[in-house]
mmCIF file of C-alpha atoms in Angstrom:
data_model
loop_
_atom_site.group_PDB
_atom_site.id
_atom_site.type_symbol
_atom_site.label_atom_id
_atom_site.label_comp_id
_atom_site.label_asym_id
_atom_site.label_seq_id
_atom_site.Cartn_x
_atom_site.Cartn_y
_atom_site.Cartn_z
ATOM 1 C CA MET Z 1 158.148 75.278 136.586
ATOM 2 C CA ALA Z 2 157.042 72.343 139.147
ATOM 3 C CA LYS Z 3 159.239 69.575 139.482
ATOM 4 C CA ALA Z 4 158.717 65.631 138.599
ATOM 5 C CA ARG Z 5 160.568 63.117 140.410
ATOM 6 C CA LEU Z 6 161.223 59.078 141.151
ATOM 7 C CA MET Z 7 160.802 58.533 144.601
ATOM 8 C CA ASP Z 8 164.283 56.417 145.454
ATOM 9 C CA GLN Z 9 165.339 58.633 148.240
ATOM 10 C CA PRO Z 10 166.028 57.337 151.863
ATOM 11 C CA ALA Z 11 163.568 59.285 153.479
ATOM 12 C CA ASP Z 12 161.406 57.961 150.342
ATOM 13 C CA PHE Z 13 161.395 54.653 151.940
ATOM 14 C CA GLU Z 14 161.089 55.604 155.492
ATOM 15 C CA LYS Z 15 157.772 58.077 154.543
ATOM 16 C CA LEU Z 16 156.320 54.717 152.615
ATOM 17 C CA GLY Z 17 157.214 51.728 155.228
ATOM 18 C CA ILE Z 18 158.831 50.148 151.854
ATOM 19 C CA ASP Z 19 162.103 48.095 151.936
ATOM 20 C CA PRO Z 20 164.015 49.060 149.534
ATOM 21 C CA ASN Z 21 165.478 45.537 149.349
ATOM 22 C CA LYS Z 22 162.332 43.550 149.406
ATOM 23 C CA VAL Z 23 159.127 43.339 148.062
ATOM 24 C CA GLN Z 24 156.567 42.730 150.380
ATOM 25 C CA THR Z 25 152.812 41.283 149.757
ATOM 26 C CA TRP Z 26 151.235 44.620 150.819
ATOM 27 C CA GLU Z 27 152.591 46.515 148.612
ATOM 28 C CA ASP Z 28 150.104 44.783 145.920
ATOM 29 C CA ASP Z 29 146.648 45.649 148.083
ATOM 30 C CA ARG Z 30 145.005 48.438 148.024
ATOM 31 C CA ARG Z 31 147.589 51.240 147.956
ATOM 32 C CA ASP Z 32 144.918 54.707 147.844
ATOM 33 C CA THR Z 33 141.841 56.128 149.095
ATOM 34 C CA ASP Z 34 138.635 56.363 147.509
ATOM 35 C CA ILE Z 35 138.480 60.433 147.255
ATOM 36 C CA PRO Z 36 137.953 62.209 144.441
ATOM 37 C CA GLY Z 37 140.465 62.135 141.698
ATOM 38 C CA THR Z 38 142.124 59.108 142.480
ATOM 39 C CA SER Z 39 142.133 55.839 140.128
ATOM 40 C CA GLU Z 40 143.459 52.551 141.392
ATOM 41 C CA VAL Z 41 143.778 49.171 138.574
ATOM 42 C CA TRP Z 42 145.477 45.907 138.962
ATOM 43 C CA TYR Z 43 145.789 44.883 135.587
ATOM 44 C CA PHE Z 44 146.779 41.343 133.354
ATOM 45 C CA ASP Z 45 147.232 40.183 130.213
ATOM 46 C CA ALA Z 46 148.128 36.617 128.331
ATOM 47 C CA ILE Z 47 149.237 35.548 125.182
ATOM 48 C CA LEU Z 48 148.696 32.140 124.872
ATOM 49 C CA ASP Z 49 149.936 29.267 123.008
ATOM 50 C CA ASP Z 50 146.859 28.388 120.999
ATOM 51 C CA GLY Z 51 147.059 32.099 119.392
ATOM 52 C CA SER Z 52 144.096 33.593 121.968
ATOM 53 C CA LYS Z 53 145.222 36.407 124.350
ATOM 54 C CA ALA Z 54 143.294 37.733 127.185
ATOM 55 C CA VAL Z 55 143.337 41.371 129.327
ATOM 56 C CA PHE Z 56 141.556 41.622 132.642
ATOM 57 C CA TYR Z 57 141.789 44.583 135.196
ATOM 58 C CA PHE Z 58 139.603 45.408 138.282
ATOM 59 C CA HIS Z 59 138.968 49.287 139.508
ATOM 60 C CA PRO Z 60 138.142 49.987 142.554
ATOM 61 C CA LYS Z 61 136.497 53.311 140.924
ATOM 62 C CA SER Z 62 135.525 53.674 137.501
ATOM 63 C CA PRO Z 63 137.543 55.796 134.984
ATOM 64 C CA TYR Z 64 134.294 57.211 134.338
ATOM 65 C CA LYS Z 65 133.565 58.303 138.082
ATOM 66 C CA LEU Z 66 136.820 59.584 138.957
ATOM 67 C CA GLN Z 67 135.937 62.346 140.079
ATOM 68 C CA GLU Z 68 132.814 61.150 142.743
ATOM 69 C CA ALA Z 69 133.644 60.396 146.215
ATOM 70 C CA GLY Z 70 133.596 56.824 147.792
ATOM 71 C CA ASP Z 71 134.282 53.630 145.137
ATOM 72 C CA HIS Z 72 132.357 52.691 142.040
ATOM 73 C CA PRO Z 73 133.634 49.145 141.039
ATOM 74 C CA ASP Z 74 134.209 48.025 137.361
ATOM 75 C CA ILE Z 75 136.099 45.266 135.123
ATOM 76 C CA GLY Z 76 136.863 44.782 131.934
ATOM 77 C CA ILE Z 77 137.445 41.775 130.204
ATOM 78 C CA PHE Z 78 138.319 41.385 126.672
ATOM 79 C CA ILE Z 79 139.272 37.486 125.001
ATOM 80 C CA THR Z 80 140.371 37.831 121.102
ATOM 81 C CA SER Z 81 140.286 34.140 119.438
ATOM 82 C CA PRO Z 82 142.492 32.602 117.395
ATOM 83 C CA GLU Z 83 141.057 33.745 114.462
ATOM 84 C CA GLY Z 84 141.000 37.362 115.918
ATOM 85 C CA GLU Z 85 137.710 37.605 116.772
ATOM 86 C CA THR Z 86 137.506 39.546 120.199
ATOM 87 C CA TYR Z 87 135.003 39.242 122.520
ATOM 88 C CA GLY Z 88 134.255 40.682 125.933
ATOM 89 C CA GLN Z 89 133.406 44.494 127.879
ATOM 90 C CA GLN Z 90 135.977 47.150 128.911
ATOM 91 C CA ILE Z 91 133.160 48.255 131.558
ATOM 92 C CA ILE Z 92 131.136 46.456 133.776
ATOM 93 C CA ASP Z 93 130.040 47.561 136.931
ATOM 94 C CA TYR Z 94 129.456 46.538 140.528
ATOM 95 C CA PRO Z 95 127.683 48.448 143.528
ATOM 96 C CA ALA Z 96 130.529 49.138 146.240
ATOM 97 C CA GLU Z 97 128.980 46.695 148.544
ATOM 98 C CA GLU Z 98 129.448 43.896 146.761
ATOM 99 C CA SER Z 99 132.954 44.721 145.917
ATOM 100 C CA TYR Z 100 136.252 44.397 148.399
ATOM 101 C CA PHE Z 101 139.824 45.410 148.372
ATOM 102 C CA GLY Z 102 141.873 43.857 151.012
ATOM 103 C CA LYS Z 103 144.898 45.040 152.630
ATOM 104 C CA GLU Z 104 147.210 42.787 153.239
ATOM 105 C CA LYS Z 105 147.943 41.800 149.744
ATOM 106 C CA CYS Z 106 146.058 41.601 145.915
ATOM 107 C CA ASP Z 107 142.798 40.605 147.831
ATOM 108 C CA VAL Z 108 140.062 42.124 144.885
ATOM 109 C CA LYS Z 109 136.333 40.987 144.682
ATOM 110 C CA VAL Z 110 134.265 43.271 142.228
ATOM 111 C CA GLY Z 111 130.899 41.188 142.462
ATOM 112 C CA PRO Z 112 131.526 37.578 141.707
ATOM 113 C CA HIS Z 113 134.969 38.567 139.887
ATOM 114 C CA SER Z 114 138.317 38.275 142.208
ATOM 115 C CA VAL Z 115 141.632 37.682 142.042
ATOM 116 C CA VAL Z 116 143.895 37.293 144.758
ATOM 117 C CA GLY Z 117 147.658 36.795 144.918
ATOM 118 C CA ASP Z 118 151.005 37.330 146.355
ATOM 119 C CA PHE Z 119 153.844 37.986 143.682
ATOM 120 C CA LYS Z 120 154.197 34.080 143.081
ATOM 121 C CA ASP Z 121 150.586 33.442 142.857
ATOM 122 C CA TYR Z 122 147.816 34.999 141.212
ATOM 123 C CA GLU Z 123 144.177 33.159 140.790
ATOM 124 C CA ILE Z 124 141.519 35.480 138.662
ATOM 125 C CA HIS Z 125 138.312 34.193 138.380
ATOM 126 C CA ILE Z 126 135.508 36.226 135.877
ATOM 127 C CA ASP Z 127 132.357 34.565 136.582
ATOM 128 C CA PRO Z 128 130.238 34.628 133.332
ATOM 129 C CA VAL Z 129 129.613 38.069 132.160
ATOM 130 C CA ALA Z 130 128.985 39.564 128.214
ATOM 131 C CA ASP Z 131 129.610 35.781 127.061
ATOM 132 C CA VAL Z 132 132.720 35.242 128.387
ATOM 133 C CA ALA Z 133 134.352 33.445 131.627
ATOM 134 C CA ALA Z 134 137.656 32.515 132.909
ATOM 135 C CA ASP Z 135 139.965 30.716 135.648
ATOM 136 C CA LEU Z 136 143.575 31.359 134.955
ATOM 137 C CA HIS Z 137 146.612 30.262 137.142
ATOM 138 C CA PHE Z 138 149.467 33.194 136.964
ATOM 139 C CA HIS Z 139 152.662 31.981 138.349
ATOM 140 C CA ALA Z 140 155.503 34.204 138.815
ATOM 141 C CA LEU Z 141 158.464 33.741 136.364
ATOM 142 C CA VAL Z 142 160.051 36.592 137.756
ATOM 143 C CA LYS Z 143 160.697 38.724 140.736
ATOM 144 C CA PRO Z 144 158.227 42.114 140.817
ATOM 145 C CA PHE Z 145 160.436 44.922 139.246
ATOM 146 C CA ARG Z 146 159.746 48.660 141.133
ATOM 147 C CA GLN Z 147 161.844 51.401 139.299
ATOM 148 C CA GLY Z 148 164.186 52.880 142.120
ATOM 149 C CA ASN Z 149 162.807 50.220 144.668
ATOM 150 C CA THR Z 150 159.657 52.038 144.922
ATOM 151 C CA GLY Z 151 157.750 52.196 141.299
ATOM 152 C CA ILE Z 152 156.524 55.799 142.083
ATOM 153 C CA ILE Z 153 156.527 59.061 140.914
ATOM 154 C CA THR Z 154 155.596 62.545 142.444
ATOM 155 C CA LEU Z 155 154.967 65.346 140.397
ATOM 156 C CA GLY Z 156 154.152 68.919 142.253
ATOM 157 C CA ASP Z 157 156.445 71.583 143.842
ATOM 158 C CA ASN Z 158 155.290 69.869 147.342
ATOM 159 C CA ASP Z 159 155.035 65.816 146.186
ATOM 160 C CA GLU Z 160 151.546 66.228 146.142
ATOM 161 C CA TYR Z 161 150.531 64.053 143.027
ATOM 162 C CA HIS Z 162 151.933 60.463 142.471
ATOM 163 C CA TYR Z 163 151.744 58.304 139.743
ATOM 164 C CA THR Z 164 153.220 54.811 139.993
ATOM 165 C CA ASP Z 165 153.973 51.291 138.086
ATOM 166 C CA LEU Z 166 154.464 47.885 140.170
ATOM 167 C CA SER Z 167 154.430 44.819 137.839
ATOM 168 C CA VAL Z 168 155.500 41.252 137.636
ATOM 169 C CA VAL Z 169 156.699 41.329 133.995
ATOM 170 C CA LYS Z 170 156.588 37.693 133.248
ATOM 171 C CA ASN Z 171 154.259 34.762 134.000
ATOM 172 C CA GLN Z 172 153.088 31.520 133.389
ATOM 173 C CA VAL Z 173 149.173 31.305 132.652
ATOM 174 C CA THR Z 174 146.998 28.049 132.949
ATOM 175 C CA GLY Z 175 143.533 27.541 133.400
ATOM 176 C CA THR Z 176 140.230 28.178 131.044
ATOM 177 C CA LEU Z 177 138.957 30.826 128.837
ATOM 178 C CA THR Z 178 135.537 30.671 127.954
ATOM 179 C CA TYR Z 179 134.708 32.671 124.631
ATOM 180 C CA ASN Z 180 132.072 31.958 121.744
ATOM 181 C CA GLY Z 181 130.102 29.151 123.743
ATOM 182 C CA GLU Z 182 133.148 27.141 124.132
ATOM 183 C CA THR Z 183 135.259 26.454 127.041
ATOM 184 C CA HIS Z 184 138.949 26.327 126.217
ATOM 185 C CA GLU Z 185 142.312 24.814 128.068
ATOM 186 C CA VAL Z 186 145.039 27.281 127.494
ATOM 187 C CA THR Z 187 148.631 28.028 128.074
ATOM 188 C CA GLY Z 188 151.210 30.772 127.390
ATOM 189 C CA SER Z 189 152.366 33.777 129.059
ATOM 190 C CA GLY Z 190 151.288 36.777 131.227
ATOM 191 C CA TYR Z 191 152.055 39.881 132.554
ATOM 192 C CA HIS Z 192 150.405 41.847 136.095
ATOM 193 C CA ASP Z 193 150.886 45.914 136.805
ATOM 194 C CA HIS Z 194 149.235 47.807 139.319
ATOM 195 C CA GLN Z 195 148.790 51.291 139.431
ATOM 196 C CA TRP Z 196 147.644 53.910 141.669
ATOM 197 C CA VAL Z 197 147.465 57.867 140.771
ATOM 198 C CA ASN Z 198 145.533 60.551 142.352
ATOM 199 C CA ILE Z 199 146.763 62.806 138.619
ATOM 200 C CA SER Z 200 145.172 62.491 135.373
ATOM 201 C CA PRO Z 201 147.942 61.250 132.305
ATOM 202 C CA ILE Z 202 146.326 63.612 130.460
ATOM 203 C CA VAL Z 203 147.564 66.302 133.087
ATOM 204 C CA ALA Z 204 150.532 64.860 134.059
ATOM 205 C CA TRP Z 205 152.184 63.618 131.087
ATOM 206 C CA HIS Z 206 153.156 64.950 127.410
ATOM 207 C CA HIS Z 207 153.604 61.468 126.409
ATOM 208 C CA TRP Z 208 154.725 57.820 127.311
ATOM 209 C CA LEU Z 209 156.346 54.419 125.871
ATOM 210 C CA TRP Z 210 155.338 51.315 127.548
ATOM 211 C CA GLY Z 211 155.961 47.713 126.824
ATOM 212 C CA HIS Z 212 157.742 44.351 128.008
ATOM 213 C CA LEU Z 213 159.948 41.915 126.025
ATOM 214 C CA TYR Z 214 160.416 38.096 126.401
ATOM 215 C CA THR Z 215 163.492 36.910 124.819
ATOM 216 C CA GLU Z 216 165.403 33.232 125.354
ATOM 217 C CA ASN Z 217 167.387 34.402 128.715
ATOM 218 C CA TYR Z 218 165.540 37.691 130.166
ATOM 219 C CA THR Z 219 162.472 40.006 130.014
ATOM 220 C CA VAL Z 220 162.235 43.329 129.852
ATOM 221 C CA LEU Z 221 159.973 46.065 130.907
ATOM 222 C CA ILE Z 222 160.490 49.288 130.169
ATOM 223 C CA TYR Z 223 158.184 52.203 130.762
ATOM 224 C CA ASP Z 224 159.380 56.119 129.941
ATOM 225 C CA PHE Z 225 157.507 58.505 130.752
ATOM 226 C CA VAL Z 226 157.824 62.470 129.325
ATOM 227 C CA ALA Z 227 155.868 65.143 131.825
ATOM 228 C CA ALA Z 228 153.443 67.513 130.430
ATOM 229 C CA LYS Z 229 154.977 70.904 130.015
ATOM 230 C CA GLN Z 230 154.091 72.357 132.945
ATOM 231 C CA PHE Z 231 157.033 70.139 134.523
ATOM 232 C CA ASP Z 232 159.442 71.064 132.498
ATOM 233 C CA TYR Z 233 159.388 67.939 129.932
ATOM 234 C CA GLN Z 234 160.920 65.928 132.609
ATOM 235 C CA GLN Z 235 161.652 62.269 131.060
ATOM 236 C CA ILE Z 236 161.586 59.051 133.513
ATOM 237 C CA PRO Z 237 161.980 55.860 132.500
ATOM 238 C CA PHE Z 238 161.497 52.861 134.268
ATOM 239 C CA PHE Z 239 163.985 50.245 132.665
ATOM 240 C CA GLY Z 240 164.725 46.736 134.174
ATOM 241 C CA VAL Z 241 165.771 43.808 132.970
ATOM 242 C CA MET Z 242 165.094 40.483 134.462
ATOM 243 C CA ASP Z 243 166.950 37.012 134.426
ATOM 244 C CA ASN Z 244 164.572 33.810 132.999
ATOM 245 C CA LYS Z 245 166.556 31.620 134.688
ATOM 246 C CA THR Z 246 166.710 33.435 138.162
ATOM 247 C CA GLY Z 247 164.529 35.944 137.728
ATOM 248 C CA GLU Z 248 166.316 38.290 139.364
ATOM 249 C CA VAL Z 249 166.347 41.677 138.370
ATOM 250 C CA ILE Z 250 169.605 42.126 137.331
ATOM 251 C CA PHE Z 251 169.770 45.747 135.745
ATOM 252 C CA GLN Z 252 167.751 48.564 136.025
ATOM 253 C CA THR Z 253 167.868 52.198 135.290
ATOM 254 C CA ASP Z 254 170.138 54.604 137.936
ATOM 255 C CA GLY Z 255 168.623 57.787 135.368
ATOM 256 C CA ASN Z 256 171.426 58.045 133.595
ATOM 257 C CA PHE Z 257 170.387 57.394 129.673
ATOM 258 C CA THR Z 258 170.488 58.623 126.401
ATOM 259 C CA HIS Z 259 167.931 58.555 123.817
ATOM 260 C CA GLU Z 260 167.495 58.164 119.946
ATOM 261 C CA THR Z 261 164.622 58.309 117.652
ATOM 262 C CA GLU Z 262 163.843 58.147 113.962
ATOM 263 C CA LEU Z 263 160.283 59.534 113.547
ATOM 264 C CA THR Z 264 157.336 59.119 110.801
ATOM 265 C CA LEU Z 265 154.522 61.239 110.366
ATOM 266 C CA GLN Z 266 151.106 58.989 111.554
ATOM 267 C CA PRO Z 267 148.836 60.100 109.029
ATOM 268 C CA GLU Z 268 145.234 60.331 111.108
ATOM 269 C CA ILE Z 269 146.765 61.672 114.814
ATOM 270 C CA LYS Z 270 148.672 63.761 111.965
ATOM 271 C CA LYS Z 271 151.498 63.424 114.485
ATOM 272 C CA HIS Z 272 155.422 62.323 114.228
ATOM 273 C CA PHE Z 273 155.973 58.705 116.337
ATOM 274 C CA PRO Z 274 159.347 56.949 116.856
ATOM 275 C CA LYS Z 275 159.321 54.596 114.056
ATOM 276 C CA THR Z 276 162.451 53.396 116.168
ATOM 277 C CA SER Z 277 163.368 54.035 119.701
ATOM 278 C CA LYS Z 278 167.147 53.606 120.981
ATOM 279 C CA TYR Z 279 167.840 53.738 124.458
ATOM 280 C CA THR Z 280 171.255 53.702 126.192
ATOM 281 C CA PHE Z 281 171.886 53.291 129.867
ATOM 282 C CA ALA Z 282 174.586 54.069 131.378
ATOM 283 C CA ASN Z 283 174.775 53.396 135.271
ATOM 284 C CA ALA Z 284 177.036 55.386 137.633
ATOM 285 C CA ASP Z 285 178.766 51.948 138.314
ATOM 286 C CA GLY Z 286 179.607 51.101 134.796
ATOM 287 C CA GLU Z 287 176.984 48.769 133.788
ATOM 288 C CA THR Z 288 175.644 49.823 130.265
ATOM 289 C CA VAL Z 289 172.529 48.364 128.610
ATOM 290 C CA THR Z 290 171.328 49.435 124.988
ATOM 291 C CA PHE Z 291 167.804 48.382 124.237
ATOM 292 C CA THR Z 292 166.203 49.429 120.858
ATOM 293 C CA THR Z 293 163.010 48.950 119.448
ATOM 294 C CA GLU Z 294 161.427 49.195 115.670
ATOM 295 C CA TRP Z 295 157.824 48.903 115.173
ATOM 296 C CA HIS Z 296 156.819 46.960 111.711
ATOM 297 C CA GLN Z 297 152.982 46.955 112.202
ATOM 298 C CA GLU Z 298 150.109 49.553 114.061
ATOM 299 C CA LEU Z 299 147.906 47.412 116.211
ATOM 300 C CA GLU Z 300 145.353 50.049 117.368
ATOM 301 C CA VAL Z 301 144.866 53.680 116.419
ATOM 302 C CA ARG Z 302 143.175 56.340 118.833
ATOM 303 C CA ASN Z 303 142.503 59.302 116.594
ATOM 304 C CA MET Z 304 141.001 61.304 119.918
ATOM 305 C CA TYR Z 305 142.007 64.824 118.869
ATOM 306 C CA TRP Z 306 141.329 65.246 115.257
ATOM 307 C CA GLY Z 307 138.389 61.809 115.405
ATOM 308 C CA ALA Z 308 136.606 64.162 118.366
ATOM 309 C CA THR Z 309 133.439 66.546 117.905
ATOM 310 C CA ASP Z 310 134.383 70.027 117.614
ATOM 311 C CA GLU Z 311 133.296 70.661 121.290
ATOM 312 C CA VAL Z 312 135.331 68.057 122.932
ATOM 313 C CA ARG Z 313 138.381 69.143 121.076
ATOM 314 C CA ALA Z 314 137.517 72.695 121.913
ATOM 315 C CA GLN Z 315 137.896 71.853 124.925
ATOM 316 C CA TYR Z 316 141.855 69.634 124.691
ATOM 317 C CA ASP Z 317 142.273 73.138 122.813
ATOM 318 C CA LYS Z 318 141.716 74.963 126.366
ATOM 319 C CA MET Z 319 143.839 72.313 128.041
ATOM 320 C CA GLY Z 320 146.227 72.735 125.578
ATOM 321 C CA ILE Z 321 146.230 69.058 124.225
ATOM 322 C CA GLN Z 322 145.938 66.476 121.256
ATOM 323 C CA PRO Z 323 145.885 63.457 122.630
ATOM 324 C CA GLY Z 324 146.388 60.251 120.425
ATOM 325 C CA TYR Z 325 147.559 56.377 121.115
ATOM 326 C CA MET Z 326 149.058 54.162 119.447
ATOM 327 C CA ARG Z 327 149.866 50.091 119.590
ATOM 328 C CA TYR Z 328 152.670 48.546 117.646
ATOM 329 C CA PHE Z 329 153.581 44.870 116.920
ATOM 330 C CA ALA Z 330 157.326 45.519 117.060
ATOM 331 C CA LYS Z 331 160.930 43.582 117.301
ATOM 332 C CA GLY Z 332 162.826 44.418 120.740
ATOM 333 C CA THR Z 333 166.500 43.659 120.996
ATOM 334 C CA LEU Z 334 168.738 44.187 123.997
ATOM 335 C CA SER Z 335 172.353 44.289 124.381
ATOM 336 C CA PHE Z 336 175.063 44.222 127.088
ATOM 337 C CA GLU Z 337 178.400 43.292 127.783
ATOM 338 C CA GLU Z 338 178.309 40.059 130.613
ATOM 339 C CA ASP Z 339 181.713 38.390 132.067
ATOM 340 C CA GLY Z 340 183.436 40.209 129.357
ATOM 341 C CA GLN Z 341 180.757 38.725 126.398
ATOM 342 C CA GLN Z 342 178.470 40.875 124.447
ATOM 343 C CA VAL Z 343 174.884 39.676 124.840
ATOM 344 C CA THR Z 344 172.500 40.121 122.284
ATOM 345 C CA GLU Z 345 169.134 38.969 122.327
ATOM 346 C CA SER Z 346 166.049 39.819 120.502
ATOM 347 C CA GLY Z 347 162.278 38.923 119.887
ATOM 348 C CA ASP Z 348 158.881 40.219 119.464
ATOM 349 C CA MET Z 349 156.849 42.568 121.252
ATOM 350 C CA ILE Z 350 153.939 44.706 121.758
ATOM 351 C CA TYR Z 351 154.297 48.436 122.773
ATOM 352 C CA GLU Z 352 151.794 51.376 123.260
ATOM 353 C CA TYR Z 353 152.434 55.525 122.393
ATOM 354 C CA ASN Z 354 149.996 57.310 124.562
ATOM 355 C CA TYR Z 355 151.143 60.658 123.125
ATOM 356 C CA GLY Z 356 148.887 63.486 124.585
ATOM 357 C CA GLY Z 357 150.925 66.477 124.106
ATOM 358 C CA LYS Z 358 151.226 69.003 121.406
ATOM 359 C CA GLU Z 359 154.230 68.435 119.549
ATOM 360 C CA ASP Z 360 157.449 70.431 120.652
ATOM 361 C CA PRO Z 361 161.505 69.797 119.795
ATOM 362 C CA GLU Z 362 161.645 69.621 123.614
ATOM 363 C CA ALA Z 363 159.646 67.032 124.957
ATOM 364 C CA HIS Z 364 161.903 64.428 123.945
ATOM 365 C CA VAL Z 365 160.010 62.575 121.198
#
């Protein structure tokens, strides 16, 4: 089997030019090229105090044009009102000559829209488009998180493929959102990540669970990747805990963990998804953290296999996959020992479960 691994060795830091002890602003700049097969995204979401929600993303290359050479930039913007109405558009294309992707920090311009930031503060500007607009300021409340101090997984016998996640998990959000003909002053909490990859997720992964949790004193990121069968179902979790008071990363897994689930059948997708997922991360230095999530509501069901046309389903069959996607509203609980005392904190969270592979008892679902 081909391998999958986290880049966390001294030779990896040297190859990448990364300081394992300090995140530098250039790490949030353009990290990939425009050759066919590459994909990159700067992603932001916000949950606002008035009950509204917003999602923004910027691509140098549209997801629908990944196999083409050159840049094909787009943005996506979704705003959900407190009443639950959604405004915006998933893909809005712009010419490459009207776009810019800087090489010193997050400095992105797609048509008239932009985001500029340095891991501490980000300014997002969305010109009026698709009946929405936004001007938001994200101020980081925690330090950036990169698993293994690179945030990069490589796949293949010679590390020929990469899949990444570099995140600022908790931010204070202020500014304005415009939708339904009105401009609203908003405040709340937000999340940012930056990903760059050169392999399709349906080729790389059997499934993943991704989410973040805010409790009174801590912020948690989990991104549990399980590689596709060709990569021997290798399970590589990203897991970090940040202190809300200091913003520091106080724990990240060293890869030693156990994982227990209680499964339940999702009738539309016709596969068993975890109802509860319990992770016990036990590092070699003796630190142990337990994280449990249990979903209470299905927020989104993407029945990508059984809902496809016969022609598309035949293509999936040829690839040996049965893709389906779930987004849940859940309760997350964090537990660990600090200064001889047991700390347990819980909170509401939204997490996604992207399940591309076929059911297999060896696949760590």
